[in-house]
Coordinates of C-alpha atoms in Angstrom, one line a residue:
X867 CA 103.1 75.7 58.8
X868 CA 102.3 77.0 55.2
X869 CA 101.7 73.2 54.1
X870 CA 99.2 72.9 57.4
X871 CA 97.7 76.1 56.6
X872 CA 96.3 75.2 52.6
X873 CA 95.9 71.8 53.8
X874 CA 93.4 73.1 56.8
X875 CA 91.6 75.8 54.2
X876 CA 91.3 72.4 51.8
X877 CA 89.2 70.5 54.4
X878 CA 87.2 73.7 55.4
X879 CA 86.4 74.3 51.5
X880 CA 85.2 70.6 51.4
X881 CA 83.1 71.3 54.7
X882 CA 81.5 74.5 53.8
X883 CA 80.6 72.6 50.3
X884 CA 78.8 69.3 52.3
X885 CA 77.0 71.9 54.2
X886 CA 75.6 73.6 50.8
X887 CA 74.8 70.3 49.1
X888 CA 72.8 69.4 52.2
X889 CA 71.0 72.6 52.0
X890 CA 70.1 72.6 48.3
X891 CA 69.5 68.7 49.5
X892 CA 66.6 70.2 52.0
X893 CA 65.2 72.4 48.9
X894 CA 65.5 69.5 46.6
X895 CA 63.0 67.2 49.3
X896 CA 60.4 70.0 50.0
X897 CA 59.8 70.8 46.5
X898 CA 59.5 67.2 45.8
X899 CA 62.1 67.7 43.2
X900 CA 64.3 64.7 43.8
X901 CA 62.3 62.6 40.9
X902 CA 63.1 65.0 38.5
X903 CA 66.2 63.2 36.5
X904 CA 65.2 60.1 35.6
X905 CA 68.8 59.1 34.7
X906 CA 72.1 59.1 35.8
X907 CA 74.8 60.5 33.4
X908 CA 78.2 61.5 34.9
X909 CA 79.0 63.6 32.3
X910 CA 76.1 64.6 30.3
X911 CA 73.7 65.5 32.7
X912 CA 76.5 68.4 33.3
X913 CA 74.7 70.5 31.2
X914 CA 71.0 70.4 31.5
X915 CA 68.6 70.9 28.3
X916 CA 69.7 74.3 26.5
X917 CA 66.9 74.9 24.4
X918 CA 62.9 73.9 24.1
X919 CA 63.7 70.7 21.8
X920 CA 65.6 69.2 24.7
X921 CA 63.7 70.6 27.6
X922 CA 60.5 68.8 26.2
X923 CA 62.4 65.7 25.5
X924 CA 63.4 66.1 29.1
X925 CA 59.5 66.4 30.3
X926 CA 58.4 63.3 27.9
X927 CA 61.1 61.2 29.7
X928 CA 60.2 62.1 33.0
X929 CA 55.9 61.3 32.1
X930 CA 56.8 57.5 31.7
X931 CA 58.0 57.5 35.6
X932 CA 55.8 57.5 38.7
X933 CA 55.8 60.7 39.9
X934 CA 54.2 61.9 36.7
X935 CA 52.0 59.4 36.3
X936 CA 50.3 59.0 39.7
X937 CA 50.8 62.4 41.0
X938 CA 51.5 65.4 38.8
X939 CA 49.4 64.2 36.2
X940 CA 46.0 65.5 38.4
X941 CA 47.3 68.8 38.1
X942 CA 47.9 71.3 35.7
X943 CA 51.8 70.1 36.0
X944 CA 53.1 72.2 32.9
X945 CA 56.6 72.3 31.4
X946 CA 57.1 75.5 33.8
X947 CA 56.6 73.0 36.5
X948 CA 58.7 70.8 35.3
X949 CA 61.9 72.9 34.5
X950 CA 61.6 74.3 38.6
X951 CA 61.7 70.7 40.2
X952 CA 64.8 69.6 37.5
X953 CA 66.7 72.3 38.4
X954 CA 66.9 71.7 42.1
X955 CA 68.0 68.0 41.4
X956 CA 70.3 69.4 39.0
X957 CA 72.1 71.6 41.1
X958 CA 72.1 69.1 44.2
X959 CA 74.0 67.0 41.5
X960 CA 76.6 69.4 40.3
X961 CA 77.3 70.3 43.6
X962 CA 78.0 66.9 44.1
X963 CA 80.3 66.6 41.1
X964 CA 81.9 70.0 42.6
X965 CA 82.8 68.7 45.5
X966 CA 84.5 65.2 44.4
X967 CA 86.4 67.9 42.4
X968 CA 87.2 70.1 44.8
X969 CA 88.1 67.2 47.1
X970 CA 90.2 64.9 44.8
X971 CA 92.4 67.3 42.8
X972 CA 94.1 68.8 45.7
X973 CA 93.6 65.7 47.6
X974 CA 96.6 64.0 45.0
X975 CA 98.6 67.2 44.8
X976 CA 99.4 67.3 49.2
X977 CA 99.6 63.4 48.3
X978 CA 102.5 63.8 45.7
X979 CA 104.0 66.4 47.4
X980 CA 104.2 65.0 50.9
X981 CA 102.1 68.1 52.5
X982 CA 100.0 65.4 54.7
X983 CA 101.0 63.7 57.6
X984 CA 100.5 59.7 57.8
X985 CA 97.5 60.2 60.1
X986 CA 96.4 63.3 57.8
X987 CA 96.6 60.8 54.3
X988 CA 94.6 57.7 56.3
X989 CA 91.8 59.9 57.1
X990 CA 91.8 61.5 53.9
X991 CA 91.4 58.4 52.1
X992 CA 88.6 57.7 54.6
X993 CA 86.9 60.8 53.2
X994 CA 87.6 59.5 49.7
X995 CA 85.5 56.4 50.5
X996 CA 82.6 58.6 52.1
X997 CA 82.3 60.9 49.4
X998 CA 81.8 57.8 46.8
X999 CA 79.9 56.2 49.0
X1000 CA 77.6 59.1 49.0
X1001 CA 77.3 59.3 45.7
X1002 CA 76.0 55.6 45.2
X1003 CA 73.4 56.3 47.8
X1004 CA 72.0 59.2 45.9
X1005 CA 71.8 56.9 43.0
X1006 CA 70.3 54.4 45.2
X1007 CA 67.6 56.9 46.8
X1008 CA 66.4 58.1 43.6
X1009 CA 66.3 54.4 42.1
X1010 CA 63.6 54.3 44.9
X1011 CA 61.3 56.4 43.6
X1012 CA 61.2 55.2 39.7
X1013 CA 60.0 52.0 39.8
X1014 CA 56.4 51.5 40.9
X1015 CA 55.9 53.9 44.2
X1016 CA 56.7 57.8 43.5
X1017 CA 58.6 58.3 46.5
X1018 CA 61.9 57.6 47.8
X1019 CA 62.4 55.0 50.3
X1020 CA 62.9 56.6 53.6
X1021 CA 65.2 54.7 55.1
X1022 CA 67.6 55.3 51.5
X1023 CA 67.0 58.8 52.2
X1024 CA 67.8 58.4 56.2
X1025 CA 71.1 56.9 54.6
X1026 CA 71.5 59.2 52.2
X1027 CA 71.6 62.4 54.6
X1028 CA 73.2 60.8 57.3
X1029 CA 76.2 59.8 55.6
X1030 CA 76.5 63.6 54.3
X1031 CA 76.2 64.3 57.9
X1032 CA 79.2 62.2 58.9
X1033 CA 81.1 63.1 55.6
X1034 CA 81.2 66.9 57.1
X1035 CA 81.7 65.7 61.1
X1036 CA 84.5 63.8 59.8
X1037 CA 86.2 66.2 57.8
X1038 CA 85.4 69.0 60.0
X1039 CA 87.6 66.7 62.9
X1040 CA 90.1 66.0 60.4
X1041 CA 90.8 70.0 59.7
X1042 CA 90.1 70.0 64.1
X1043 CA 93.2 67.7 64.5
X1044 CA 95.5 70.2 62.1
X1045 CA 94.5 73.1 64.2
X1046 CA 94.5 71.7 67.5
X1047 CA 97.6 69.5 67.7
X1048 CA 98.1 69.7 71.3
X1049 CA 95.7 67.7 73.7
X1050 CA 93.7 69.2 76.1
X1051 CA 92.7 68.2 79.8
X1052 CA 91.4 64.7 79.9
X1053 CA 87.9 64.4 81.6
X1054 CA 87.4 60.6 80.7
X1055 CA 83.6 60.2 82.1
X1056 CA 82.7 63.8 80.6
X1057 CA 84.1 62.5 77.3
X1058 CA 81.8 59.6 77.5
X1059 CA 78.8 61.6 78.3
X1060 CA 79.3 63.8 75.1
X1061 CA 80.1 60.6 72.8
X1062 CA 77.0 59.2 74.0
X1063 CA 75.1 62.8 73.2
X1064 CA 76.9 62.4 69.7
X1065 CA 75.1 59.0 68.9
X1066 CA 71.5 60.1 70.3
X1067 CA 72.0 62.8 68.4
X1068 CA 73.0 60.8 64.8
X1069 CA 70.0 58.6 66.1
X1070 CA 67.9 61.6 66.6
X1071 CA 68.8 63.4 62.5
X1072 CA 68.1 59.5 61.5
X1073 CA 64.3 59.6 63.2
X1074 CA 64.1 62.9 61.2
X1075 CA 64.9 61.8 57.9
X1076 CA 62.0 59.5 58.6
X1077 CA 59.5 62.1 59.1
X1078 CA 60.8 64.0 56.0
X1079 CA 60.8 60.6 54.2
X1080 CA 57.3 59.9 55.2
X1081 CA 56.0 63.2 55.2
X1082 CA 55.3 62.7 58.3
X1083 CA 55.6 66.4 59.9
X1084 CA 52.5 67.2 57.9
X1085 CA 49.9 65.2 61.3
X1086 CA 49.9 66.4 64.6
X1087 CA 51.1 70.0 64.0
X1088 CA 49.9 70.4 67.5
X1089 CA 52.6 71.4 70.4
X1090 CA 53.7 70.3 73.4
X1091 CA 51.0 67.5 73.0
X1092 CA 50.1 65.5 70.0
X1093 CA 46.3 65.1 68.2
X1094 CA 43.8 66.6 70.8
X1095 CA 45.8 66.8 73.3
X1096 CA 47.2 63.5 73.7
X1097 CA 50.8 63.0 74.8
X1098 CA 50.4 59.7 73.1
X1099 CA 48.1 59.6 70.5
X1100 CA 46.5 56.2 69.4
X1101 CA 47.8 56.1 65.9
X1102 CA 51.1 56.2 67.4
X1103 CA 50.3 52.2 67.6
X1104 CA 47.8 51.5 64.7
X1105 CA 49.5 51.9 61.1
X1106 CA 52.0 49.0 61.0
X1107 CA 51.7 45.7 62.4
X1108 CA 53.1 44.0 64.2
X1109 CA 53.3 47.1 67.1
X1110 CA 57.0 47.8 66.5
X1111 CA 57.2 48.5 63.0
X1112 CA 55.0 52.0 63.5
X1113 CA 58.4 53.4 65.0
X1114 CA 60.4 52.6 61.9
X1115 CA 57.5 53.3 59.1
X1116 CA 54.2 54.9 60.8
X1117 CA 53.7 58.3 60.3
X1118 CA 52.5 58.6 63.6
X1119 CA 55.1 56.3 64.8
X1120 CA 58.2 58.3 63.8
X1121 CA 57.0 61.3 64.8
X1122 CA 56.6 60.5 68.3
X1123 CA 60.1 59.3 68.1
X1124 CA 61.2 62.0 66.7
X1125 CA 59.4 64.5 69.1
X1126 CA 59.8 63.5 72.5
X1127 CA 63.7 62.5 71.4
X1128 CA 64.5 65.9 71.0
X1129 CA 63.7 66.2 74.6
X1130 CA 66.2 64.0 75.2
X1131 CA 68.5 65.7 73.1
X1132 CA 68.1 69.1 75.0
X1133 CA 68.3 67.3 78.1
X1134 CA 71.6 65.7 78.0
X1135 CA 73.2 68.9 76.3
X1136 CA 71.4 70.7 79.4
X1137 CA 73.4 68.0 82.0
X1138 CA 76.5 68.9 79.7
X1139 CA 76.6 72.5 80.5
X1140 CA 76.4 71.9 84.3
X1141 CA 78.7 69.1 84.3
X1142 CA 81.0 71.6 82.8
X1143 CA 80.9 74.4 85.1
X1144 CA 82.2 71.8 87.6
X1145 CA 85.4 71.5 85.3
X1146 CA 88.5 73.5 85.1
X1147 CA 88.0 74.1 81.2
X1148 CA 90.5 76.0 78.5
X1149 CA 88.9 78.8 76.9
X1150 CA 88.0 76.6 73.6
X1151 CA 86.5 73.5 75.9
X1152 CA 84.2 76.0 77.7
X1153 CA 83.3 77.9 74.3
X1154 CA 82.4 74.6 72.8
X1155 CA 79.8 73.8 75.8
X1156 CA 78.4 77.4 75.6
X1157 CA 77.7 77.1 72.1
X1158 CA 76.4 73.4 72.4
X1159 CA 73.4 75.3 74.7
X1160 CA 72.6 78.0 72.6
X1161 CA 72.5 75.5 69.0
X1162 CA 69.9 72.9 70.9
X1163 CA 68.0 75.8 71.9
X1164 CA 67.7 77.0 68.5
X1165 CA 67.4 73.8 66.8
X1166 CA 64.3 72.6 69.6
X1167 CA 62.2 76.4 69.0
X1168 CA 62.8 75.8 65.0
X1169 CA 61.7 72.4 65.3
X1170 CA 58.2 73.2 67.2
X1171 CA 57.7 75.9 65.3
X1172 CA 58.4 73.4 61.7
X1173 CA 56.0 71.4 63.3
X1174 CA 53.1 74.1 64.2
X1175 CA 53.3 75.1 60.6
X1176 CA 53.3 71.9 59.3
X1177 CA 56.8 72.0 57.3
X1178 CA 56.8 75.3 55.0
X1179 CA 60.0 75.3 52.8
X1180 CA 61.6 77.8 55.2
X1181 CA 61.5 76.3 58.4
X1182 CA 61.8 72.9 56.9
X1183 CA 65.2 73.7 55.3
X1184 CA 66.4 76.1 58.4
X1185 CA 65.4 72.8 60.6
X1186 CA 67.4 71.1 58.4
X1187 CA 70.5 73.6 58.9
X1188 CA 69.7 73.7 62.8
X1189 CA 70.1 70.1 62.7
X1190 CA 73.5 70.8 60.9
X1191 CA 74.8 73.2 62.9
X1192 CA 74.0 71.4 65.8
X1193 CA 76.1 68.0 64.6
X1194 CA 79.0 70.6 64.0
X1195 CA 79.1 72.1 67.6
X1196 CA 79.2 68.4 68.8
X1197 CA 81.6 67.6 67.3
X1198 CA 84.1 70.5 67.5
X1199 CA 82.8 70.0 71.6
X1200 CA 83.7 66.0 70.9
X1201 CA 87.0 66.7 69.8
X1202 CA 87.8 69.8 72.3
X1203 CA 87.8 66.9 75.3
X1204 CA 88.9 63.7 73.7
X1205 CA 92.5 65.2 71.8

């Protein structure tokens, strides 16, 4: 039980972790900070510049790039600046490094030592691949934005923050499996209606790494409808050709997507909650729909409201957490009715 115990507060440590990278991950995209650190260094980039020698070494690096060069240059983008946006992508990197830490020392000791179950060590090593895997796509993202465009391809950044979504739902059903050993009543068809929420929802966080990606929350900041009051506005159909491409890489495009599937979203959670008042439910299954409710409610007022505003750094990032949070109750809800 002790063994379970540290082995359950290992995965929770590793969870809470994913959940403040993706948060400092939110900061680092609104403050257009992610172009900061031109390189990659494992080990050196540990420590960032320590006095005004380095620091301005730093700054002449990052003028031969993009970002500088098409963008910040046309303002009075000072060394100041410059030391604010490298410090986000600094920490969003040490946290990273933190984590694989935090995940692969303990990860050998319950290894050696037998404190995981066969089931336990499979999906552990799962986790191992994720957390690399996530790595190389941050790497990959930035690589985006260095080359001739200043900003980061958003379908590497739809990667990027969906596969630190998955790394937490994963774990977090991992650390679920450790606490819950014993199944629960079997509703086979309800099951399937919440796995099929899961992937609208994965598909709907997806559509919004779009918008971040292409800045597109910054048109329409108009609510329910789009641009004067159109619930489909024209644009919607006009950047890209051919037609389809506007949903994967129009502003307008992904926006609508984005929008009018979060109706979607609320509406299948909404047909969850009364399908499961028709259920004989344990205390946890019943807590998990409850909850599922009150996070889409949250998440869909924080996302108008992100919208209205057109995307300050507060609602952006709480938006971002909503969306989080959100992923989290489905899948504790997920698990509740499929172990």
């Amino acid at each position: 039980m002790k063994a379970k115990k540290s082995v359950v507060i290992w995965l929770f440590t590793g969870c809470f972790l994913i959940f403040i990278m993706v948060l400092v991950g939110g900061i680092t995209r609104l403050t257009d900070s992610g172009l900061s650190m031109t390189d990659w260094h494992i080990i050196t980039e540990v420590i960032p510049p320590l006095n005004e020698q380095q620091w301005e070494a730093a700054f002449d690096e990052y003028k031969q790039f993009p970002e500088y060069q098409k963008i910040n240059s046309n303002y009075d983008f000072q060394l100041e600046d410059y030391k604010f946006i490298y410090f986000w992508e600094w920490f969003h990197r040490l946290l990273g490094r933190l984590l694989g830490v935090v995940f692969i020392i303990p990860f050998i000791y319950f290894w050696v030592t037998k404190k995981l179950d066969k089931e336990t060590l499979k999906n552990c090593f799962v986790l191992l691949f994720l957390g690399g895997f996530q790595g190389f796509l941050g790497w990959y993202m930035v690589k985006s934005g260095l080359v001739d465009n200043p900003y980061v391809s958003h379908y590497r950044l739809a990667m990027h923050l969906i596969t630190a979504f998955i790394t937490f739902a994963f774990t977090f059903w991992v650390a679920l499996n450790l606490i819950y050993p014993k199944k629960e009543p079997e509703y086979i068809s309800f099951r399937n209606l919440l796995r099929f929420t899961y992937f609208i929802l994965i598909i709907q966080i997806v559509w919004g790494a779009f918008v971040a990606g292409l800045n597109a929350g910054l048109i329409h900041n108009t609510w329910p409808l789009m641009n004067d009051g159109k619930l489909i506005h024209e644009s919607v159909f006009i950047e890209q050709q051919p037609v389809w491409r506007n949903f994967i890489e129009g502003k307008s495009g992904v926006q609508f997507i984005h929008r009018y599937l979060a109706y979607v979203v609320v509406a299948l959670i909404l047909i969850i909650w009364v399908k499961a008042k028709q259920l004989t439910l344990t205390f946890a299954q019943q807590q998990s729909v409850n909850w599922l409710l009150i996070l889409v409610g949250v998440q869909f007022v924080l996302g108008i409201f992100t919208l209205l505003y057109a995307v300050p750094l507060s609602l952006g990032v709480l938006h971002q957490i909503g969306a989080f949070f959100l992923l989290a109750g489905m899948t504790f809800s997920l698990h509740r009715f499929s172990r």
